[in-house]
mmCIF file of C-alpha atoms and ligand atoms in Angstrom:
data_model
loop_
_atom_site.group_PDB
_atom_site.id
_atom_site.type_symbol
_atom_site.label_atom_id
_atom_site.label_comp_id
_atom_site.label_asym_id
_atom_site.label_seq_id
_atom_site.Cartn_x
_atom_site.Cartn_y
_atom_site.Cartn_z
ATOM 1 C CA MET C 1 0.007 -0.100 -0.003
ATOM 2 C CA ILE C 2 1.387 3.351 -0.937
ATOM 3 C CA LYS C 3 1.653 5.775 2.205
ATOM 4 C CA PRO C 4 0.192 9.237 2.242
ATOM 5 C CA SER C 5 2.589 11.886 0.924
ATOM 6 C CA ILE C 6 3.111 15.617 1.854
ATOM 7 C CA THR C 7 3.690 18.125 -0.903
ATOM 8 C CA SER C 8 5.063 21.409 -0.273
ATOM 9 C CA SER C 9 6.362 24.191 -2.635
ATOM 10 C CA ALA C 10 8.823 27.113 -2.137
ATOM 11 C CA PRO C 11 9.696 30.183 -4.461
ATOM 12 C CA GLY C 12 12.884 31.170 -6.132
ATOM 13 C CA LYS C 13 14.691 34.601 -5.246
ATOM 14 C CA LEU C 14 16.008 37.723 -6.790
ATOM 15 C CA MET C 15 18.676 39.702 -4.916
ATOM 16 C CA LEU C 16 17.837 43.442 -5.072
ATOM 17 C CA LEU C 17 20.930 45.012 -3.318
ATOM 18 C CA GLY C 18 23.701 44.033 -0.865
ATOM 19 C CA GLU C 19 25.101 40.966 -2.703
ATOM 20 C CA HIS C 20 28.662 39.839 -1.426
ATOM 21 C CA ALA C 21 28.520 42.240 1.518
ATOM 22 C CA VAL C 22 25.697 39.942 3.115
ATOM 23 C CA VAL C 23 28.345 37.180 3.248
ATOM 24 C CA TYR C 24 30.232 39.214 5.587
ATOM 25 C CA GLY C 25 27.304 40.030 8.068
ATOM 26 C CA HIS C 26 25.943 43.143 6.284
ATOM 27 C CA PRO C 27 22.216 43.411 5.507
ATOM 28 C CA CYS C 28 20.764 42.729 1.835
ATOM 29 C CA ILE C 29 17.448 43.185 0.318
ATOM 30 C CA VAL C 30 15.934 40.124 -1.569
ATOM 31 C CA THR C 31 12.516 39.272 -3.169
ATOM 32 C CA ALA C 32 10.780 36.056 -3.611
ATOM 33 C CA VAL C 33 10.188 35.130 -7.376
ATOM 34 C CA ASP C 34 7.017 33.409 -8.343
ATOM 35 C CA GLN C 35 8.690 30.576 -9.972
ATOM 36 C CA ARG C 36 8.166 27.449 -7.590
ATOM 37 C CA ILE C 37 9.476 24.123 -6.863
ATOM 38 C CA GLN C 38 7.129 21.302 -5.601
ATOM 39 C CA VAL C 39 8.562 18.615 -3.499
ATOM 40 C CA SER C 40 6.381 15.563 -2.362
ATOM 41 C CA VAL C 41 7.707 13.220 0.334
ATOM 42 C CA ARG C 42 6.343 9.767 1.827
ATOM 43 C CA LYS C 43 7.497 7.131 4.039
ATOM 44 C CA ASN C 44 8.341 3.948 2.172
ATOM 45 C CA GLY C 45 8.733 1.359 4.888
ATOM 46 C CA VAL C 46 12.213 0.394 4.140
ATOM 47 C CA ASP C 47 15.592 1.961 5.273
ATOM 48 C CA VAL C 48 16.258 3.483 1.837
ATOM 49 C CA PHE C 49 16.133 7.166 0.604
ATOM 50 C CA HIS C 50 14.783 7.368 -2.912
ATOM 51 C CA MET C 51 14.470 10.388 -5.137
ATOM 52 C CA ASP C 52 13.064 11.024 -8.431
ATOM 53 C CA ALA C 53 13.608 14.647 -9.833
ATOM 54 C CA PRO C 54 13.547 14.680 -13.655
ATOM 55 C CA ASP C 55 13.831 18.468 -13.719
ATOM 56 C CA LEU C 56 16.742 18.475 -11.693
ATOM 57 C CA GLY C 57 18.268 15.666 -14.069
ATOM 58 C CA LEU C 58 17.879 12.885 -11.560
ATOM 59 C CA THR C 59 15.705 9.741 -11.864
ATOM 60 C CA ALA C 60 15.326 6.547 -9.680
ATOM 61 C CA TYR C 61 18.129 7.537 -7.235
ATOM 62 C CA SER C 62 18.391 5.535 -4.159
ATOM 63 C CA LYS C 63 20.693 5.113 -1.176
ATOM 64 C CA THR C 64 20.438 3.157 2.219
ATOM 65 C CA ILE C 65 20.064 5.516 5.192
ATOM 66 C CA CYS C 66 23.302 4.609 6.652
ATOM 67 C CA ASP C 67 25.130 5.599 3.486
ATOM 68 C CA LEU C 68 23.673 9.111 3.148
ATOM 69 C CA GLY C 69 26.190 11.744 2.164
ATOM 70 C CA LYS C 70 28.720 9.075 1.289
ATOM 71 C CA LYS C 71 30.527 8.940 -2.147
ATOM 72 C CA GLU C 72 30.270 11.662 -4.701
ATOM 73 C CA LEU C 73 26.566 12.985 -4.828
ATOM 74 C CA PRO C 74 24.975 13.734 -8.278
ATOM 75 C CA LYS C 75 24.140 17.802 -8.447
ATOM 76 C CA GLY C 76 20.339 17.232 -8.330
ATOM 77 C CA VAL C 77 20.333 15.306 -4.953
ATOM 78 C CA ARG C 78 23.216 17.137 -2.952
ATOM 79 C CA PHE C 79 21.048 19.602 -0.970
ATOM 80 C CA VAL C 80 18.143 17.129 -0.366
ATOM 81 C CA GLU C 81 20.481 14.316 0.608
ATOM 82 C CA LEU C 82 22.552 16.374 3.032
ATOM 83 C CA LEU C 83 19.505 17.865 4.418
ATOM 84 C CA TYR C 84 18.063 14.533 4.954
ATOM 85 C CA ARG C 85 21.105 13.361 6.923
ATOM 86 C CA ARG C 86 20.918 16.423 9.079
ATOM 87 C CA PHE C 87 17.244 15.782 9.845
ATOM 88 C CA LEU C 88 18.144 12.134 10.806
ATOM 89 C CA ASP C 89 21.030 13.103 13.200
ATOM 90 C CA GLN C 90 18.307 15.373 14.950
ATOM 91 C CA TYR C 91 15.097 13.189 14.557
ATOM 92 C CA PRO C 92 16.421 9.361 14.083
ATOM 93 C CA GLN C 93 14.260 7.133 11.999
ATOM 94 C CA LYS C 94 14.470 3.694 10.710
ATOM 95 C CA GLU C 95 12.065 4.027 7.828
ATOM 96 C CA GLY C 96 13.274 5.682 4.593
ATOM 97 C CA ILE C 97 11.288 8.108 2.277
ATOM 98 C CA VAL C 98 10.538 8.571 -1.326
ATOM 99 C CA VAL C 99 11.069 12.244 -2.632
ATOM 100 C CA THR C 100 9.764 13.622 -5.925
ATOM 101 C CA THR C 101 10.088 17.038 -7.173
ATOM 102 C CA LYS C 102 8.389 19.280 -9.778
ATOM 103 C CA SER C 103 10.022 22.529 -11.019
ATOM 104 C CA ASP C 104 8.592 25.689 -12.601
ATOM 105 C CA PHE C 105 12.058 26.783 -13.470
ATOM 106 C CA ALA C 106 15.525 25.912 -14.800
ATOM 107 C CA ASP C 107 18.432 26.239 -12.721
ATOM 108 C CA THR C 108 20.238 28.311 -15.340
ATOM 109 C CA PHE C 109 18.789 31.758 -14.549
ATOM 110 C CA GLY C 110 20.105 32.052 -10.922
ATOM 111 C CA PHE C 111 16.697 32.307 -9.417
ATOM 112 C CA GLY C 112 17.585 29.765 -6.745
ATOM 113 C CA SER C 113 16.264 26.388 -7.635
ATOM 114 C CA SER C 114 18.827 24.872 -5.041
ATOM 115 C CA SER C 115 17.443 26.955 -2.118
ATOM 116 C CA ALA C 116 13.871 26.573 -3.267
ATOM 117 C CA VAL C 117 14.193 22.605 -3.401
ATOM 118 C CA THR C 118 16.027 22.471 -0.086
ATOM 119 C CA VAL C 119 13.162 24.595 1.563
ATOM 120 C CA ALA C 120 10.337 22.886 0.001
ATOM 121 C CA PHE C 121 11.856 19.572 0.970
ATOM 122 C CA ALA C 122 12.570 20.551 4.408
ATOM 123 C CA LYS C 123 9.012 21.790 4.765
ATOM 124 C CA ALA C 124 7.411 18.583 3.378
ATOM 125 C CA LEU C 125 9.582 16.399 5.443
ATOM 126 C CA THR C 126 9.152 18.087 8.865
ATOM 127 C CA THR C 127 5.312 18.190 8.095
ATOM 128 C CA LEU C 128 5.296 14.503 7.372
ATOM 129 C CA TYR C 129 6.738 13.893 10.836
ATOM 130 C CA ASN C 130 4.465 16.332 12.487
ATOM 131 C CA LEU C 131 7.095 18.707 13.636
ATOM 132 C CA ASN C 132 5.839 22.092 13.814
ATOM 133 C CA LEU C 133 9.048 23.953 13.098
ATOM 134 C CA THR C 134 9.018 27.759 13.248
ATOM 135 C CA ASN C 135 10.411 29.632 10.165
ATOM 136 C CA LYS C 136 13.743 30.196 11.902
ATOM 137 C CA GLN C 137 13.960 26.498 12.949
ATOM 138 C CA LEU C 138 13.369 25.596 9.189
ATOM 139 C CA PHE C 139 16.042 28.074 8.294
ATOM 140 C CA ASP C 140 18.568 26.565 10.595
ATOM 141 C CA LEU C 141 17.925 23.070 9.155
ATOM 142 C CA CYS C 142 18.324 24.227 5.647
ATOM 143 C CA TYR C 143 21.263 26.519 6.422
ATOM 144 C CA GLN C 144 23.249 23.586 7.744
ATOM 145 C CA ALA C 145 22.569 21.583 4.655
ATOM 146 C CA VAL C 146 23.531 24.397 2.312
ATOM 147 C CA LEU C 147 26.909 24.867 4.171
ATOM 148 C CA ASP C 148 27.342 21.003 4.003
ATOM 149 C CA VAL C 149 27.160 21.301 0.231
ATOM 150 C CA GLN C 150 28.691 24.448 -0.736
ATOM 151 C CA GLY C 151 30.722 25.606 2.406
ATOM 152 C CA VAL C 152 29.882 29.394 1.796
ATOM 153 C CA GLY C 153 26.605 31.526 1.603
ATOM 154 C CA SER C 154 24.710 33.996 3.521
ATOM 155 C CA GLY C 155 21.382 32.103 3.387
ATOM 156 C CA PHE C 156 19.353 34.960 2.144
ATOM 157 C CA ASP C 157 18.072 32.901 -0.542
ATOM 158 C CA LEU C 158 16.830 30.323 1.923
ATOM 159 C CA ALA C 159 15.137 33.212 3.768
ATOM 160 C CA ALA C 160 13.358 34.406 0.532
ATOM 161 C CA ALA C 161 12.042 30.814 -0.098
ATOM 162 C CA ILE C 162 10.942 30.368 3.504
ATOM 163 C CA TRP C 163 9.441 33.740 4.379
ATOM 164 C CA GLY C 164 8.610 35.104 0.998
ATOM 165 C CA GLY C 165 7.634 38.761 -0.040
ATOM 166 C CA THR C 166 10.555 41.199 0.042
ATOM 167 C CA LEU C 167 12.776 40.958 2.848
ATOM 168 C CA TYR C 168 15.564 43.043 4.753
ATOM 169 C CA TYR C 169 17.879 40.291 5.734
ATOM 170 C CA ILE C 170 21.012 40.068 8.155
ATOM 171 C CA PRO C 171 22.765 36.661 8.114
ATOM 172 C CA PRO C 172 22.113 34.007 9.250
ATOM 173 C CA ALA C 173 18.658 35.069 9.512
ATOM 174 C CA LYS C 174 19.408 37.250 12.491
ATOM 175 C CA VAL C 175 17.098 39.812 11.209
ATOM 176 C CA VAL C 176 14.406 39.126 8.662
ATOM 177 C CA THR C 177 11.924 41.888 8.200
ATOM 178 C CA LYS C 178 9.335 42.010 5.329
ATOM 179 C CA LEU C 179 9.125 45.347 3.582
ATOM 180 C CA LYS C 180 5.834 47.018 2.630
ATOM 181 C CA VAL C 181 5.519 46.123 -1.070
ATOM 182 C CA ASN C 182 2.572 45.719 -3.272
ATOM 183 C CA HIS C 183 4.321 45.892 -6.561
ATOM 184 C CA LEU C 184 8.199 46.134 -7.504
ATOM 185 C CA PRO C 185 8.619 47.867 -10.879
ATOM 186 C CA LEU C 186 11.571 45.994 -12.133
ATOM 187 C CA VAL C 187 12.619 44.570 -15.317
ATOM 188 C CA VAL C 188 15.009 41.356 -15.236
ATOM 189 C CA GLY C 189 17.201 40.677 -17.954
ATOM 190 C CA TYR C 190 19.185 37.201 -18.306
ATOM 191 C CA THR C 191 22.792 37.612 -19.678
ATOM 192 C CA GLY C 192 22.587 34.072 -21.045
ATOM 193 C CA ILE C 193 25.441 33.133 -18.955
ATOM 194 C CA LYS C 194 25.464 30.937 -15.876
ATOM 195 C CA ALA C 195 27.240 32.361 -12.963
ATOM 196 C CA ASP C 196 29.001 30.236 -10.550
ATOM 197 C CA THR C 197 28.230 31.754 -7.049
ATOM 198 C CA PRO C 198 30.781 29.835 -4.916
ATOM 199 C CA THR C 199 33.732 30.768 -7.156
ATOM 200 C CA LEU C 200 32.807 34.379 -7.250
ATOM 201 C CA VAL C 201 32.267 34.401 -3.372
ATOM 202 C CA ARG C 202 35.862 32.736 -2.960
ATOM 203 C CA MET C 203 37.326 35.325 -5.302
ATOM 204 C CA VAL C 204 35.902 38.196 -3.368
ATOM 205 C CA ALA C 205 37.165 36.651 -0.146
ATOM 206 C CA GLY C 206 40.708 36.439 -1.873
ATOM 207 C CA LEU C 207 40.424 40.112 -2.596
ATOM 208 C CA LYS C 208 39.433 40.883 0.901
ATOM 209 C CA ASP C 209 42.539 38.956 2.044
ATOM 210 C CA THR C 210 44.751 41.097 -0.050
ATOM 211 C CA LYS C 211 43.058 44.454 0.192
ATOM 212 C CA PRO C 212 41.194 44.280 3.428
ATOM 213 C CA ARG C 213 40.839 47.993 4.013
ATOM 214 C CA LEU C 214 39.605 48.760 0.521
ATOM 215 C CA ILE C 215 37.010 45.786 0.620
ATOM 216 C CA THR C 216 35.801 46.479 4.101
ATOM 217 C CA SER C 217 35.010 50.096 2.992
ATOM 218 C CA ILE C 218 33.286 48.896 -0.062
ATOM 219 C CA PHE C 219 31.021 46.595 1.962
ATOM 220 C CA LYS C 220 30.283 49.380 4.525
ATOM 221 C CA ASN C 221 29.092 51.656 1.618
ATOM 222 C CA ILE C 222 26.894 48.901 0.179
ATOM 223 C CA ASN C 223 25.551 48.500 3.784
ATOM 224 C CA HIS C 224 24.351 52.267 3.829
ATOM 225 C CA LEU C 225 22.776 51.709 0.256
ATOM 226 C CA VAL C 226 20.666 48.815 1.533
ATOM 227 C CA GLU C 227 19.571 50.975 4.526
ATOM 228 C CA ALA C 228 18.477 53.812 2.237
ATOM 229 C CA ALA C 229 16.935 51.269 -0.045
ATOM 230 C CA VAL C 230 14.638 50.151 2.739
ATOM 231 C CA VAL C 231 13.182 53.698 3.027
ATOM 232 C CA SER C 232 12.836 54.044 -0.901
ATOM 233 C CA ILE C 233 11.026 50.793 -1.082
ATOM 234 C CA ASN C 234 8.734 51.345 1.951
ATOM 235 C CA GLN C 235 7.833 54.953 0.274
ATOM 236 C CA SER C 236 7.604 53.371 -3.216
ATOM 237 C CA ASP C 237 10.239 55.813 -4.530
ATOM 238 C CA TRP C 238 11.364 53.997 -7.435
ATOM 239 C CA THR C 239 13.652 56.851 -8.741
ATOM 240 C CA GLY C 240 15.387 56.844 -5.429
ATOM 241 C CA LEU C 241 15.837 53.068 -5.699
ATOM 242 C CA GLY C 242 17.149 53.442 -9.094
ATOM 243 C CA ASP C 243 19.926 55.714 -7.933
ATOM 244 C CA LEU C 244 20.808 53.263 -5.152
ATOM 245 C CA PHE C 245 20.901 50.513 -7.840
ATOM 246 C CA ASN C 246 23.336 52.717 -9.833
ATOM 247 C CA GLN C 247 25.591 53.228 -6.821
ATOM 248 C CA ASN C 248 25.485 49.682 -5.682
ATOM 249 C CA GLN C 249 26.500 48.505 -9.306
ATOM 250 C CA GLN C 250 29.530 50.786 -9.107
ATOM 251 C CA LEU C 251 30.684 49.208 -5.986
ATOM 252 C CA LEU C 252 29.996 45.639 -7.312
ATOM 253 C CA LYS C 253 32.342 46.717 -10.271
ATOM 254 C CA GLN C 254 35.036 47.851 -7.795
ATOM 255 C CA LEU C 255 34.694 44.217 -6.367
ATOM 256 C CA GLY C 256 35.291 42.922 -10.027
ATOM 257 C CA VAL C 257 32.090 40.832 -9.986
ATOM 258 C CA SER C 258 30.294 42.447 -13.095
ATOM 259 C CA SER C 259 30.919 41.303 -16.536
ATOM 260 C CA THR C 260 30.834 42.836 -20.104
ATOM 261 C CA GLU C 261 27.338 41.048 -20.812
ATOM 262 C CA LEU C 262 25.993 42.448 -17.331
ATOM 263 C CA ASP C 263 27.438 45.878 -18.313
ATOM 264 C CA ARG C 264 25.980 45.972 -21.718
ATOM 265 C CA LEU C 265 22.327 45.081 -20.502
ATOM 266 C CA ILE C 266 22.846 47.609 -17.616
ATOM 267 C CA GLN C 267 23.816 50.425 -19.978
ATOM 268 C CA SER C 268 21.207 49.670 -22.487
ATOM 269 C CA SER C 269 18.620 49.721 -19.758
ATOM 270 C CA LEU C 270 19.720 53.268 -18.512
ATOM 271 C CA LYS C 271 19.856 54.632 -22.157
ATOM 272 C CA ALA C 272 16.297 53.498 -22.562
ATOM 273 C CA GLY C 273 15.093 55.489 -19.434
ATOM 274 C CA SER C 274 15.583 53.249 -16.337
ATOM 275 C CA ALA C 275 16.540 55.275 -13.429
ATOM 276 C CA GLY C 276 18.764 52.570 -12.155
ATOM 277 C CA ALA C 277 20.216 49.196 -12.820
ATOM 278 C CA LYS C 278 22.440 46.722 -11.410
ATOM 279 C CA LEU C 279 23.584 43.183 -11.626
ATOM 280 C CA SER C 280 21.539 40.853 -9.332
ATOM 281 C CA GLY C 281 23.312 37.934 -7.282
ATOM 282 C CA ALA C 282 26.918 36.722 -7.368
ATOM 283 C CA GLY C 283 27.803 38.614 -10.837
ATOM 284 C CA GLY C 284 29.762 36.940 -13.676
ATOM 285 C CA GLY C 285 26.528 36.506 -15.457
ATOM 286 C CA ASP C 286 22.968 35.316 -14.622
ATOM 287 C CA CYS C 287 20.644 38.380 -14.312
ATOM 288 C CA MET C 288 20.477 42.130 -13.927
ATOM 289 C CA ILE C 289 17.692 44.208 -12.818
ATOM 290 C CA ALA C 290 16.371 47.742 -13.774
ATOM 291 C CA THR C 291 13.792 49.991 -12.253
ATOM 292 C CA TYR C 292 11.136 51.486 -14.497
ATOM 293 C CA GLN C 293 8.635 54.265 -13.789
ATOM 294 C CA TYR C 294 5.688 53.691 -16.106
ATOM 295 C CA ASP C 295 4.445 50.745 -18.322
ATOM 296 C CA GLN C 296 5.598 52.525 -21.536
ATOM 297 C CA SER C 297 9.115 52.951 -20.071
ATOM 298 C CA LYS C 298 9.102 49.140 -19.015
ATOM 299 C CA SER C 299 8.574 48.062 -22.791
ATOM 300 C CA HIS C 300 11.245 50.591 -23.897
ATOM 301 C CA ILE C 301 13.578 48.894 -21.255
ATOM 302 C CA GLU C 302 12.722 45.365 -22.181
ATOM 303 C CA SER C 303 13.318 45.999 -25.906
ATOM 304 C CA ALA C 304 16.610 47.748 -25.101
ATOM 305 C CA ILE C 305 17.624 44.530 -23.070
ATOM 306 C CA THR C 306 16.678 42.305 -25.982
ATOM 307 C CA ALA C 307 18.412 44.428 -28.556
ATOM 308 C CA VAL C 308 21.719 44.001 -26.908
ATOM 309 C CA GLY C 309 21.321 40.170 -26.536
ATOM 310 C CA GLY C 310 19.686 39.872 -23.220
ATOM 311 C CA GLN C 311 16.669 37.813 -22.431
ATOM 312 C CA VAL C 312 13.774 39.300 -20.550
ATOM 313 C CA MET C 313 12.531 37.325 -17.819
ATOM 314 C CA PRO C 314 8.827 37.653 -17.225
ATOM 315 C CA VAL C 315 8.730 36.842 -13.500
ATOM 316 C CA VAL C 316 6.444 38.223 -10.920
ATOM 317 C CA LEU C 317 8.205 39.418 -7.768
ATOM 318 C CA ASN C 318 7.269 39.538 -4.062
ATOM 319 C CA ALA C 319 5.800 36.003 -4.154
ATOM 320 C CA PRO C 320 4.572 33.902 -1.230
ATOM 321 C CA GLY C 321 7.005 31.846 0.776
ATOM 322 C CA VAL C 322 6.953 28.124 1.480
ATOM 323 C CA ARG C 323 3.761 26.374 1.967
ATOM 324 C CA VAL C 324 2.050 22.929 2.170
ATOM 325 C CA GLU C 325 -0.124 22.410 -0.902
HETATM 326 C C1 MEV F 1 24.622 35.365 -4.608
HETATM 327 O O1 MEV F 1 23.277 35.265 -5.264
HETATM 328 C C2 MEV F 1 24.674 36.339 -3.533
HETATM 329 C C3 MEV F 1 25.955 36.235 -2.780
HETATM 330 O O2 MEV F 1 25.798 37.464 -1.758
HETATM 331 C C4 MEV F 1 26.195 34.961 -2.007
HETATM 332 C C5 MEV F 1 25.317 34.926 -0.775
HETATM 333 O O3 MEV F 1 24.908 35.882 -0.235
HETATM 334 O O4 MEV F 1 25.098 33.643 -0.455
HETATM 335 C C6 MEV F 1 27.278 36.671 -3.681
#
């Protein structure tokens, strides 16, 4: 007999301001993106972990519980398997589970499919075992697993997937405050190049070792911009936010994380009338964001991004956080 399953879903994320500095304890602002990953979990009566995640390039994967985390793990299973191992350390079980996933989005765009799958899985798993975890407890479980997999990261993407909306975030979920947002007038453009976040984070860490004073002062300036952006967003002052985007982009360029493609899309948006544009995330590729004032200026900016080889991503921002379906 097939046992009952729990399904939960979590959204992706888009960094608005504060990337890189957030890794060193400074705040950032992130919004949840309406592209979701659904994860279903059920007990299977045997001591085996089984996962089917065709969207993540994984089918019919299985492992005995005592071997969890051992040997080289395929990319699609890493976060889920290591989270499950962490979960079993805290709540030991003899019986294994079957995990299946369904995704609205590809992991190429940098919208955080890893954080969304981690959070959706953690929510479904803890609900299956009737553990009524708070958002912070859910965060802590997920954050441990993310550090197990990639060793670095501020956890801002997990917070977006858990709390949803648009957040002012200080790592690791020391402060998570929802901003007053109904609508974020932003265009999102994809460069066509996949960014490698851990490599870029390590590159900035190297820079911080060699030029500690310069990098510390850049992070402090980013911190000020984030604080100012909270005021702009709460007041729906999109021109003010655009100005802060431009200043944040200059500081990210000083960190060396922008790229020719990102700069091209950003410059093109500004020429088309955006008040401000910047890269979003680790840099090196993935997406940029640009503010717009009116629907007409939005389409000008979108055309300008496409004209220089970018791809406009039709995403809805400020999306709800994790939920049991
Ligand atoms: C990557 O999207 C954002 C970074 O700040 C890394 C992190 O916060 O984990 C570069």
